[in-house]
Short mmCIF file of C-alpha atoms and ligand atoms in Angstrom, two decimals:
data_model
loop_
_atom_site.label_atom_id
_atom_site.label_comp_id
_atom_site.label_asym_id
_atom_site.label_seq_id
_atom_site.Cartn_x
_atom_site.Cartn_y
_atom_site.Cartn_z
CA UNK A 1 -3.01 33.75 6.59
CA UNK A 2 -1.54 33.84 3.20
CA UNK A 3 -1.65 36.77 0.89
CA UNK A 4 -5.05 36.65 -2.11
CA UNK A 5 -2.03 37.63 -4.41
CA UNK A 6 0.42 34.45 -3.46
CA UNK A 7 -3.01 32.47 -2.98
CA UNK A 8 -3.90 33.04 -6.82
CA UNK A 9 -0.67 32.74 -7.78
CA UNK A 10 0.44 29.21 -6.37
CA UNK A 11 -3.05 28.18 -7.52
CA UNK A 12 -2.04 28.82 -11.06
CA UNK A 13 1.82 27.39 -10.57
CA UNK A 14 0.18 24.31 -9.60
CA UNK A 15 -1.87 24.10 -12.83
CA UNK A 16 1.00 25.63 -15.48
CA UNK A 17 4.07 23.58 -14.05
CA UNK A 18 2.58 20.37 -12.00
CA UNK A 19 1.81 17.11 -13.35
CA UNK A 20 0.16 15.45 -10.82
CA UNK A 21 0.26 11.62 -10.20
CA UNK A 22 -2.85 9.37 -11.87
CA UNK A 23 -4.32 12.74 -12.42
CA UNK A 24 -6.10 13.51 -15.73
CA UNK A 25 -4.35 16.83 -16.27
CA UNK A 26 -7.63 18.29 -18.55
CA UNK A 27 -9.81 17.76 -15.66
CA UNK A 28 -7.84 19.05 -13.41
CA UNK A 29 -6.88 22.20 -14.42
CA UNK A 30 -10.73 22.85 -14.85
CA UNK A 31 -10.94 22.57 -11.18
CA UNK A 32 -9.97 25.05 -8.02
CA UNK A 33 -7.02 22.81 -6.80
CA UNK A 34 -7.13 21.85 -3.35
CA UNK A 35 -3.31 23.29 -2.00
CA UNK A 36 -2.62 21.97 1.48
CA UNK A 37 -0.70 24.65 3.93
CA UNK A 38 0.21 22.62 7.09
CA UNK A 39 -1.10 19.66 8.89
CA UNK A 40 -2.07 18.53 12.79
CA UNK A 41 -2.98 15.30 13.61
CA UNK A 42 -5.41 13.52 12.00
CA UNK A 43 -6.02 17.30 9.92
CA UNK A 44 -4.76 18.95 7.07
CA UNK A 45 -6.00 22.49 6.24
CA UNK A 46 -5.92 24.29 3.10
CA UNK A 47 -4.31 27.50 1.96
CA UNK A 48 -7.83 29.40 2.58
CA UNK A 49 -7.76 27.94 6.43
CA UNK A 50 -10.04 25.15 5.36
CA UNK A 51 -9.60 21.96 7.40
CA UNK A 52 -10.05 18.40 6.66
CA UNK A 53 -9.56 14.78 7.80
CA UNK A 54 -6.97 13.66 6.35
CA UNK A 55 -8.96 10.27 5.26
CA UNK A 56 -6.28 9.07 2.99
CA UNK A 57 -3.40 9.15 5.58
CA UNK A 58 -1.87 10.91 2.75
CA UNK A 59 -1.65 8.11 0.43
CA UNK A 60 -2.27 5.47 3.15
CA UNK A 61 1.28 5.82 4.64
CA UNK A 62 0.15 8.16 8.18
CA UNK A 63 0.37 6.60 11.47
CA UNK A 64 0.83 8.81 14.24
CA UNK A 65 -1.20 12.39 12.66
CA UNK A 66 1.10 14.98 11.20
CA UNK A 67 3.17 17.18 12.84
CA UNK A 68 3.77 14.37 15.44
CA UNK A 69 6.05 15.85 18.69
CA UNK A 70 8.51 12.82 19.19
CA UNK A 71 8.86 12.58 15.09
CA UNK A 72 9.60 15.77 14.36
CA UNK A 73 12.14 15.82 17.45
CA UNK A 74 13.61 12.47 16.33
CA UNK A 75 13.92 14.41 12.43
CA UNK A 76 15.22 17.64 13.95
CA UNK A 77 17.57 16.06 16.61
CA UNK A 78 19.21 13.83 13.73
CA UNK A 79 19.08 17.29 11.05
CA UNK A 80 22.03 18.90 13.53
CA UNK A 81 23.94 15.50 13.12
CA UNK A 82 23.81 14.94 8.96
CA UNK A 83 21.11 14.93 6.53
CA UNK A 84 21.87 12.43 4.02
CA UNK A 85 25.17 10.11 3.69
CA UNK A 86 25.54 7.24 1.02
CA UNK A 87 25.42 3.54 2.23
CA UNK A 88 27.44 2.59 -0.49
CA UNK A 89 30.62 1.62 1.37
CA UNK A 90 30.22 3.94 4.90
CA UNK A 91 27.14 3.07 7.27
CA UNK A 92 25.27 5.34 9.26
CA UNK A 93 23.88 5.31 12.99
CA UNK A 94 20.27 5.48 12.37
CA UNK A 95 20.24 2.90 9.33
CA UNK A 96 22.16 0.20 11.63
CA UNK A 97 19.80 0.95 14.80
CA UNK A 98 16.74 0.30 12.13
CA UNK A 99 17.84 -2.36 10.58
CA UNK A 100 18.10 -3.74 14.62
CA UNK A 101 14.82 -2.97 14.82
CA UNK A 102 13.43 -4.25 12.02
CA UNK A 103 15.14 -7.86 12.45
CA UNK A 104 13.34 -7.62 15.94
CA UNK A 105 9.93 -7.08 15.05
CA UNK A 106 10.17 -9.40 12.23
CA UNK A 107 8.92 -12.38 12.05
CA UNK A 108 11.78 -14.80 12.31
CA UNK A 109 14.27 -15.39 9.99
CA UNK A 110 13.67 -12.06 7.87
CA UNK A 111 17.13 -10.72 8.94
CA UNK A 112 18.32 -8.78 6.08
CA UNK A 113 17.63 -5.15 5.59
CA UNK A 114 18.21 -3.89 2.34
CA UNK A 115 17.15 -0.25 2.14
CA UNK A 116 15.62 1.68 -0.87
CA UNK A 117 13.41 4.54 -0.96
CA UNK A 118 9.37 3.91 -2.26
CA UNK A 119 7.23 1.03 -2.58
CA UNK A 120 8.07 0.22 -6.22
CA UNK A 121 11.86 0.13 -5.65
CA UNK A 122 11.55 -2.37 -2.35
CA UNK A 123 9.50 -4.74 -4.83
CA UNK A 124 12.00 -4.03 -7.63
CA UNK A 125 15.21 -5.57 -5.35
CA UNK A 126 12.54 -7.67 -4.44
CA UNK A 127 12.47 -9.53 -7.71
CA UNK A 128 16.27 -9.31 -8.23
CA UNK A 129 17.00 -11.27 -5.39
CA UNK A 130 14.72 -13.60 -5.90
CA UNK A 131 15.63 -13.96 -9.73
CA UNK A 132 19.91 -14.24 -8.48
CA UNK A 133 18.83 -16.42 -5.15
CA UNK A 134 18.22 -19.09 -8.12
CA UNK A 135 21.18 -18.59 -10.43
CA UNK A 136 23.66 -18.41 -7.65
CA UNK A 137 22.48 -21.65 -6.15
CA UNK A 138 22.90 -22.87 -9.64
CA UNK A 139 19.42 -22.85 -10.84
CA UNK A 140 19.54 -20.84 -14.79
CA UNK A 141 15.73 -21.49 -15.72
CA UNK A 142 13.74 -19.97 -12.55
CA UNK A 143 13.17 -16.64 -14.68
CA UNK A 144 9.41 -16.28 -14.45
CA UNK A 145 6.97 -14.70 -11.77
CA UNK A 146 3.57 -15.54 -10.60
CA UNK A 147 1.47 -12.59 -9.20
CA UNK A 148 -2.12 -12.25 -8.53
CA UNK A 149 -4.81 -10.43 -10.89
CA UNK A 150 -6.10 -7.03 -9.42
CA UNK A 151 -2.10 -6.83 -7.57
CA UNK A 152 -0.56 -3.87 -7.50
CA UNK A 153 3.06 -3.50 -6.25
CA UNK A 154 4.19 -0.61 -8.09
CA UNK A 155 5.12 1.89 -11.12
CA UNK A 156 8.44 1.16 -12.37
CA UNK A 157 8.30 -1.23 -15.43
CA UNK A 158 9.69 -3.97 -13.31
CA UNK A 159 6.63 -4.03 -10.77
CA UNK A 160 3.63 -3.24 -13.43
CA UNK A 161 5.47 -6.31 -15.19
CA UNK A 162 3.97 -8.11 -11.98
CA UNK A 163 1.31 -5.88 -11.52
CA UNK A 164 -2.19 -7.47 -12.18
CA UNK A 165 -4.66 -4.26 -12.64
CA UNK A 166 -5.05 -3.94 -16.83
CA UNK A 167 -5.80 0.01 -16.34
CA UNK A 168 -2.51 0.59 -15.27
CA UNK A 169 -0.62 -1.75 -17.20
CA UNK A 170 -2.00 -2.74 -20.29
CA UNK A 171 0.10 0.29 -21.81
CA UNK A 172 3.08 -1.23 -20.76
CA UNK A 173 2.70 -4.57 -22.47
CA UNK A 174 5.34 -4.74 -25.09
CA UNK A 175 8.12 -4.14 -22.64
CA UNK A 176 7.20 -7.19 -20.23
CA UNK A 177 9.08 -10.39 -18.69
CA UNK A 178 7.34 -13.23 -18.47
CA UNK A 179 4.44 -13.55 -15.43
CA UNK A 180 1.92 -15.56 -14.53
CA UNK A 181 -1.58 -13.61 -13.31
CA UNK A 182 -3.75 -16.14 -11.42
CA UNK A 183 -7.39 -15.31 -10.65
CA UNK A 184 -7.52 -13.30 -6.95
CA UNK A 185 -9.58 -14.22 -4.45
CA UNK A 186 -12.14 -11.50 -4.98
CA UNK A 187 -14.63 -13.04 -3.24
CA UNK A 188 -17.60 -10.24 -4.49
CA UNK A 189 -16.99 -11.10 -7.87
CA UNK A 190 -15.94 -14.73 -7.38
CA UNK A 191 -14.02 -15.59 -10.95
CA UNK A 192 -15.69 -19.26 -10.52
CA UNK A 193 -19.01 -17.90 -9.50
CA UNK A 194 -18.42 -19.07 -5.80
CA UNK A 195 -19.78 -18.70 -2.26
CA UNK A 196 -17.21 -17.72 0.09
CA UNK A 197 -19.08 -19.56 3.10
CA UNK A 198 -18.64 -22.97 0.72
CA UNK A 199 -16.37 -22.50 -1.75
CA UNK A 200 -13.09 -24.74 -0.15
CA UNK A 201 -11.02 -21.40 -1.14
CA UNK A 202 -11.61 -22.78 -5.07
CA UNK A 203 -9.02 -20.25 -6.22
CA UNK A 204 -6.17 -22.05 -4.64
CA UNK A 205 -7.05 -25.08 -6.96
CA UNK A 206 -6.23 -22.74 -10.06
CA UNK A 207 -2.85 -21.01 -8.51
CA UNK A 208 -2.13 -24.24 -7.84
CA UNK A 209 -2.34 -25.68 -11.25
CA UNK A 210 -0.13 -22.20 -12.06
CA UNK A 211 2.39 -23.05 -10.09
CA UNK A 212 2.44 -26.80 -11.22
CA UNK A 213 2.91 -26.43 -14.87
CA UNK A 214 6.02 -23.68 -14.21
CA UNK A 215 7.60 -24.47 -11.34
CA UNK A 216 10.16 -25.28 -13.04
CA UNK A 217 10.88 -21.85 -14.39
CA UNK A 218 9.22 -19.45 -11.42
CA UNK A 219 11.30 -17.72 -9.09
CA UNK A 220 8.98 -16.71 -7.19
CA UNK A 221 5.18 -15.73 -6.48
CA UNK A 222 4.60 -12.63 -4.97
CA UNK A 223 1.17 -10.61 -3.83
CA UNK A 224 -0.16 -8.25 -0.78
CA UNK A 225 -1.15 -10.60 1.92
CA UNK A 226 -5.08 -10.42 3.46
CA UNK A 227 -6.03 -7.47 0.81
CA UNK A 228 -5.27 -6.07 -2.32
CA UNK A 229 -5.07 -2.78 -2.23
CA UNK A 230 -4.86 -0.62 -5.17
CA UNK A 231 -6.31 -3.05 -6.83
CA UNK A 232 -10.06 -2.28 -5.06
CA UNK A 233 -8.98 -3.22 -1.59
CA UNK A 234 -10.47 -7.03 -2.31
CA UNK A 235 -10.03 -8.69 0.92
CA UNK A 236 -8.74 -12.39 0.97
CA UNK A 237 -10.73 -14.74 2.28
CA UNK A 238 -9.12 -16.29 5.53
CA UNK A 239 -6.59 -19.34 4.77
CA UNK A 240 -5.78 -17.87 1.38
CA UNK A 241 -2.46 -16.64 2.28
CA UNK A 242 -1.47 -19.66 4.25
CA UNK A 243 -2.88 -21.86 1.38
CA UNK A 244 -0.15 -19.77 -1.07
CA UNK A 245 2.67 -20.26 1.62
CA UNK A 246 2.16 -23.96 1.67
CA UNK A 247 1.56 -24.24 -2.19
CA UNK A 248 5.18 -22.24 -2.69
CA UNK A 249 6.83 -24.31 -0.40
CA UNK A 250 5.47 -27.80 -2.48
CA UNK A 251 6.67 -26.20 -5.39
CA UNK A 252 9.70 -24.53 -4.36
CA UNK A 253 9.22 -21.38 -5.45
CA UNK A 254 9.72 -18.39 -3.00
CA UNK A 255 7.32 -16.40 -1.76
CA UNK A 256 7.49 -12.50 -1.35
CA UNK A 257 4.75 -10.52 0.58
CA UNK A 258 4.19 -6.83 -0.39
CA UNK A 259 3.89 -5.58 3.27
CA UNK A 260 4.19 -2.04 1.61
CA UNK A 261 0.54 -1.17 2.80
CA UNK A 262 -0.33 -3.79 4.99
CA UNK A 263 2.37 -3.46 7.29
CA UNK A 264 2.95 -1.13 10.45
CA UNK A 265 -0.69 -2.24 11.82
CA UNK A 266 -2.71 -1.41 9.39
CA UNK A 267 -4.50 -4.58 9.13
CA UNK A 268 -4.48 -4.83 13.34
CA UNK A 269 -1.26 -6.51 13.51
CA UNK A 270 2.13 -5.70 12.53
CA UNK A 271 2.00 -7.03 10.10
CA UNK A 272 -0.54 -8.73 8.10
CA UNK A 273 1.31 -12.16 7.54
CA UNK A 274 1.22 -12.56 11.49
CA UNK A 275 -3.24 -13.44 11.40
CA UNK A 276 -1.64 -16.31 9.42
CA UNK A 277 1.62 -17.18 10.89
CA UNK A 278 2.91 -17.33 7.35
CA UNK A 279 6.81 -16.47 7.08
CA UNK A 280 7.60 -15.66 3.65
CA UNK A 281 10.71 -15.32 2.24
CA UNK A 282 11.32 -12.09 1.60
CA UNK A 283 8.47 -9.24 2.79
CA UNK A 284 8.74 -5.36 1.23
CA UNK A 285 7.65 -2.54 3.33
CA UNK A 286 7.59 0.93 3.16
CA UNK A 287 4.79 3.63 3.38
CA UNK A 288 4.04 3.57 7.55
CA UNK A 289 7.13 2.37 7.76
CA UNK A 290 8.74 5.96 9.39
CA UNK A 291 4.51 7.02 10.23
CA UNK A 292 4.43 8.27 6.52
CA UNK A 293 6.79 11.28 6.90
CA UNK A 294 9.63 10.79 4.34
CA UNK A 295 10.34 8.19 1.56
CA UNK A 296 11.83 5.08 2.98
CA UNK A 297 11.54 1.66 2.18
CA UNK A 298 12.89 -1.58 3.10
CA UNK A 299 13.06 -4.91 1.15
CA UNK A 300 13.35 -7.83 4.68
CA UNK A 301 15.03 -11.17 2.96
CA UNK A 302 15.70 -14.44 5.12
CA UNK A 303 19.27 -15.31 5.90
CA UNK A 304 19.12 -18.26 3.39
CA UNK A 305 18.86 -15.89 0.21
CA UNK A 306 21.13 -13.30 1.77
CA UNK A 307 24.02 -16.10 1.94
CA UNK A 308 23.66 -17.17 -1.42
CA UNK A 309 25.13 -13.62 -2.47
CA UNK A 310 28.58 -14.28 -0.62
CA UNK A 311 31.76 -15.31 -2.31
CA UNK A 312 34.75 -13.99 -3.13
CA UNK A 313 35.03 -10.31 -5.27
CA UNK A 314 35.71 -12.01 -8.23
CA UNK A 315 32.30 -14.45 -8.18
CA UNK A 316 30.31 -11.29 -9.30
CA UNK A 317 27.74 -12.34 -6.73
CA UNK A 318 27.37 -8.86 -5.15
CA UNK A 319 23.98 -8.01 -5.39
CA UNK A 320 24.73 -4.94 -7.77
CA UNK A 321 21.78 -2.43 -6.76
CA UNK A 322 21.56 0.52 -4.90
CA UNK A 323 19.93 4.27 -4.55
CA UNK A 324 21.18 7.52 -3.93
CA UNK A 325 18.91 7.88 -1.10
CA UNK A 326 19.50 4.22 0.22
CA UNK A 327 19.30 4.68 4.18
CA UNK A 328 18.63 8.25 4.83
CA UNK A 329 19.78 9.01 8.00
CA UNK A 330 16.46 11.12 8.33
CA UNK A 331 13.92 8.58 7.31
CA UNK A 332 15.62 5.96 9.33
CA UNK A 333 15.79 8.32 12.19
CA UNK A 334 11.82 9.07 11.81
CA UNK A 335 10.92 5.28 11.59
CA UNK A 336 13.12 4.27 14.72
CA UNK A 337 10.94 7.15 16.85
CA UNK A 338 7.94 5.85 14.86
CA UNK A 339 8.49 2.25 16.34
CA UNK A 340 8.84 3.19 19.81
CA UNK A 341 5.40 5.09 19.36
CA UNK A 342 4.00 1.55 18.41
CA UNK A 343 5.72 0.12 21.74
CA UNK A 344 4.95 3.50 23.54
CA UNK A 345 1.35 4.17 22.65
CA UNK A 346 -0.10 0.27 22.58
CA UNK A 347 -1.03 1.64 19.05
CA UNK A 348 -1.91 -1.68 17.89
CA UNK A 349 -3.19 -2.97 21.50
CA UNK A 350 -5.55 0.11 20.84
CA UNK A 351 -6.56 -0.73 17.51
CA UNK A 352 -9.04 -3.59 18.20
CA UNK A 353 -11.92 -0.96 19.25
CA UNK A 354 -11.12 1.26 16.57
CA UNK A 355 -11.35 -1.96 14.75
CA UNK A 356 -14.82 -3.29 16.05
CA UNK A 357 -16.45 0.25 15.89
CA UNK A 358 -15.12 0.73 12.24
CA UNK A 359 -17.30 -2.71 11.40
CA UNK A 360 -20.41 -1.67 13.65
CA UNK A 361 -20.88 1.59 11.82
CA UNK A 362 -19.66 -0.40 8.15
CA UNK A 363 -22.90 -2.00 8.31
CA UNK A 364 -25.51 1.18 8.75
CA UNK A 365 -24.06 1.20 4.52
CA UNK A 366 -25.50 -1.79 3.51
CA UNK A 367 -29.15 -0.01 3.20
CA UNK A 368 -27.72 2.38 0.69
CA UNK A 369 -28.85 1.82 -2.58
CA UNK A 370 -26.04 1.91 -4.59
CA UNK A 371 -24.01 0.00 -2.31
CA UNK A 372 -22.57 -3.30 -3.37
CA UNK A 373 -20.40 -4.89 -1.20
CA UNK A 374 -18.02 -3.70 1.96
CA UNK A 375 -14.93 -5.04 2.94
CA UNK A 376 -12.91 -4.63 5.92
CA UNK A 377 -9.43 -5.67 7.15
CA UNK A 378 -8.52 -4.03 10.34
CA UNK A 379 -8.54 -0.23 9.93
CA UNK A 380 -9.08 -0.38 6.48
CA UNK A 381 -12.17 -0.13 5.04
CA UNK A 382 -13.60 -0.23 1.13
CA UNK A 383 -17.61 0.54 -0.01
CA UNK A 384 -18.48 -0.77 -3.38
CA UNK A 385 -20.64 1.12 -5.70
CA UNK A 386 -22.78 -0.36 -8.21
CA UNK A 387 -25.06 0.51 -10.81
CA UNK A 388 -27.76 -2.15 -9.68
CA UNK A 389 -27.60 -3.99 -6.77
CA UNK A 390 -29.33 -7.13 -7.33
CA UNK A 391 -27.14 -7.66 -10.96
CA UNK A 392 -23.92 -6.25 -9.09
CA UNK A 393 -23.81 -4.07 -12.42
CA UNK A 394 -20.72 -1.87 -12.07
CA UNK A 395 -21.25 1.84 -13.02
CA UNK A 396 -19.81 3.04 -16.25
CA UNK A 397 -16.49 4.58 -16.05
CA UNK A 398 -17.29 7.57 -17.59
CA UNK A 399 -19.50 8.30 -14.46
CA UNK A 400 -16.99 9.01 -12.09
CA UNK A 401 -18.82 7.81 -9.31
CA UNK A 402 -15.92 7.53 -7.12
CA UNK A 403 -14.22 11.10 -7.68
CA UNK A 404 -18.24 12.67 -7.18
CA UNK A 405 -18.52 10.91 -3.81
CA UNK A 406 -14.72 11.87 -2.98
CA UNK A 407 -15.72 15.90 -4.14
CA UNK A 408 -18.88 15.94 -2.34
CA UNK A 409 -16.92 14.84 0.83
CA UNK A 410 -14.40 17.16 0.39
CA UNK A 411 -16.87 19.89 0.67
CA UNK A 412 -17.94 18.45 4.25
CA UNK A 413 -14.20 18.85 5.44
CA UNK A 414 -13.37 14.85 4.69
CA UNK A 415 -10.26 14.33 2.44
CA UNK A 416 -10.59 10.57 0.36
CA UNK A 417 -9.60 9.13 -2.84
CA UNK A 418 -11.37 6.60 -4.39
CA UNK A 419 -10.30 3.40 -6.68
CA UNK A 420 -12.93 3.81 -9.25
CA UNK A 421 -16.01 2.94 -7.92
CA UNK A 422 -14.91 2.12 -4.78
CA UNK A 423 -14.54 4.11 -1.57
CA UNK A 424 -11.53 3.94 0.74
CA UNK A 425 -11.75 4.45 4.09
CA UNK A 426 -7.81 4.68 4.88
CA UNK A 427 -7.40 6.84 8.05
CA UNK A 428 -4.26 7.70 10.48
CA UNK A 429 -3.91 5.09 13.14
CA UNK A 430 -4.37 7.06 15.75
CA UNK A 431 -8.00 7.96 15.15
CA UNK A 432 -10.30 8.57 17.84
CA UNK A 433 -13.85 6.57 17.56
CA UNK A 434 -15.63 9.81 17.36
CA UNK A 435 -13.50 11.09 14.23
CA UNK A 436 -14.24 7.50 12.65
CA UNK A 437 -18.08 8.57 13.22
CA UNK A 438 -17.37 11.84 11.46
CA UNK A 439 -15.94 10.61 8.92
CA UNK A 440 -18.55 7.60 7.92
CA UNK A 441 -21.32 9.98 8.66
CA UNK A 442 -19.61 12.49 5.77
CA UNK A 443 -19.43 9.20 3.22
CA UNK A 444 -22.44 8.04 3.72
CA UNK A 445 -23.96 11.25 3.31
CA UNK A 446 -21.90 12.21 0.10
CA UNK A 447 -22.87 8.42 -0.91
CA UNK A 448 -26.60 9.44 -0.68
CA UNK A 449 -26.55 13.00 -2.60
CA UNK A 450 -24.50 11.88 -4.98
CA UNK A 451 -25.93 8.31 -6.46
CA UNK A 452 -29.52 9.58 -5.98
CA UNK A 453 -28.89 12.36 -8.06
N1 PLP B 1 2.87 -2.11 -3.04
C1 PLP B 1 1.66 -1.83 -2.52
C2 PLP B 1 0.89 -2.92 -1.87
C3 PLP B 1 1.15 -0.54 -2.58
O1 PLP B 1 -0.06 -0.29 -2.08
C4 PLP B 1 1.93 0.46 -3.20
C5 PLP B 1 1.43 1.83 -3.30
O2 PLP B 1 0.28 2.12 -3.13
C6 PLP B 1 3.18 0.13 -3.73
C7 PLP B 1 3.63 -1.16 -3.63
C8 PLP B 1 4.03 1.16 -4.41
O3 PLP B 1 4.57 2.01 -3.47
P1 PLP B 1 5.16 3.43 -3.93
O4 PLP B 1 3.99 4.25 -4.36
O5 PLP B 1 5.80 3.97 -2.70
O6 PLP B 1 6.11 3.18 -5.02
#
């Protein structure tokens, strides 16, 4: 156990020197902050002993639990080789063996591996080569984007550019290239005022009109395939994302897919443009990508775009971009051992009960109250809040619905973050069907005390 004295103290580091991500700083310094000591599995416990389920997969990037035995061996066994060496110029074992891998279990075509290190930065090279694919086959005018609303793909200026959630963006505004937001399918809130069981998948009609009027200057659309994360994990209706692939292609515009949540099983396959045999061009992945132990990312592009970047020194048609970090021999070295847990483990042969039980229990919700819609895509799970049912009212910001569930489940021993007012249900992979219970039976509860309060 830790000393009272070092307990205090690190309490009070955290608040004088640490500025926490999306954090309201005044809030949080009014609060006991929650310092995590060491993790096990699907746990994480505290610096007073305190355990929790770690419900978030710390920042929905955990596969395998923490503290995983072939990981850390993998991590420790490539530690007494070298730590970090640059890709610019040399290459290194583990980033060649991955970028094997990751050809393999692509879907075909995507044979390109172009390292980086976070989410943001995959999407970032991401746009660049899509932006250069044009220009070096001699289209100038293909300068524009076309994203969805409610997207997220990032923080740096480049990816809020594309990013469609207003909260996080608006601020950014001024400094913007040109994109096109088209209306997501958020089929709760249906922008036309549709049924999903009759609506044709209207939205399409609209994107498609979108990518009509500028093809001529889009490079590229991109979005998260089957569900929008950060964006209030909105679920696409099915044939959305092959209705996209199959408008890009009429249009020739390329598409990217922001596997950066989605893939790694999350959504019970691979990844999630497999439940629509949709092969973009280029697909970004990152946070499961190594089980969620170190930063890592990958941007996956085709062969096509790749080739358009060859010529001779003098053609400047290098693809000029590149990070320190680009193809840490540790993080590739964790994600290779992470992959043969997927082929080791059946982990996403194993998923479909977790799957099926997750969507059985999902619907004990729908008697709550306050609860406005749930959505589901394979281990992922979301629980609307509202204000009033029947008017699907949302609940005033101010309220911090979201944050009181996520506190009241915190003191049950359940670790979650919400979107607002909506509840994630985000956990490691390798949850049992009894944790699962434990878990839903802690949000619903916390649900219950806290909107009939
Ligand atoms: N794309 C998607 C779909 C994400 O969910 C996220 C992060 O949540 C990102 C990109 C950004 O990743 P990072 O936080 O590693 O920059």
């Amino acid at each position: 156990m830790l000393d009272e004295n070092y307990k205090k103290q690190l309490e009070t580091w955290d608040k004088a020197y640490l500025w926490h991500p999306f954090t309201q700083m005044q809030d949080y310094i009014k609060e006991t902050p929650l310092i995590i000591k060491e993790g096990n599995g699907i746990y994480l416990k505290d610096i007073n002993g305190k355990e929790y389920i770690d419900g978030v997969s710390s920042m929905w990037c955990n596969i395998h639990g923490h503290r995983n035995k072939e990981i850390d061996d993998a991590i420790k066994k490539q530690l007494d080789k070298v730590a970090h060496t640059t890709l610019l110029g040399p290459s290194n074992i583990p980033a060649i063996e991955l970028a094997r891998k990751i050809a393999e279990i692509m879907p075909q075509g995507l044979n390109k591996i172009f390292y980086s290190d976070n989410g943001s930065t995959a999407n970032e090279v991401a746009l660049k080569m899509a932006f250069q694919y044009w220009r070096h086959k001699g289209v100038k005018n293909k300068t524009q984007f076309v994203a969805l609303q409610y997207g997220y793909h990032g923080d740096t200026i480049g990816t809020m550019n594309i990013g469609g959630i207003e909260l996080f963006c608006n601020a950014f505004r001024p400094l913007y290239f040109k994109t096109h937001l088209a209306p997501a399918p958020y089929c709760y809130r249906c922008p036309f005022g549709k049924d999903k069981n009759s609506c044709m998948l209207r939205c399409l009609e609209t994107l498609e009109t979108i990518l009509k009027e500028n093809a001529e200057h889009v490079a590229a659309m991109i979005m998260e395939p089957l569900i929008q994360a950060a964006g209030g994990m909105i679920t696409h209706p099915e044939g959305y994302l092959g209705g996209v692939q199959s408008l890009c292609k009429k249009y020739n515009i390329l598409l990217i897919l922001d596997e950066v949540l989605t893939g790694f099983g999350r959504t019970g396959k691979m990844f999630a443009c497999l439940h629509e045999n949709v092969i973009p061009d280029i697909i970004t992945i990152s946070k499961g990508i190594n089980g969620g132990y170190m930063p890592l990312a990958v941007t996956v592009a085709k062969d096509e775009i790749y080739n358009t970047f060859l010529g001779e020194y003098s053609s400047f048609k290098t693809f000029f971009h590149g990070h320190t970090y680009t193809g840490n021999p540790l993080g590739c070295a964790a994600a290779l051992a992470s992959i043969q847990l997927f082929e080791k483990n059946l982990i996403i042969e194993n998923l479909k009960p977790k799957i099926s039980h997750l969507h059985e229990r999902l619907k004990t919700f729908e008697s709550l109250e306050h609860v406005g819609d749930i959505r589901q895509c394979g281990l992922i799970a979301a629980i609307e809040l509202v204000k009033d049912k029947t008017t699907k009212e949302a609940y005033p910001f101010e309220e911090r619905i979201g944050i009181r569930v996520c506190f009241e489940a915190r003191k049950h021993g359940l670790l979650i973050r919400p979107l607002g007012h909506i509840i994630v249900i985000m956990p490691p992979l390798i949850i049992k069907n009894e944790e699962l219970d434990r878990m839903l039976d802690i949000i619903y509860n916390s649900i219950k005390t806290v909107t009939n309060k």
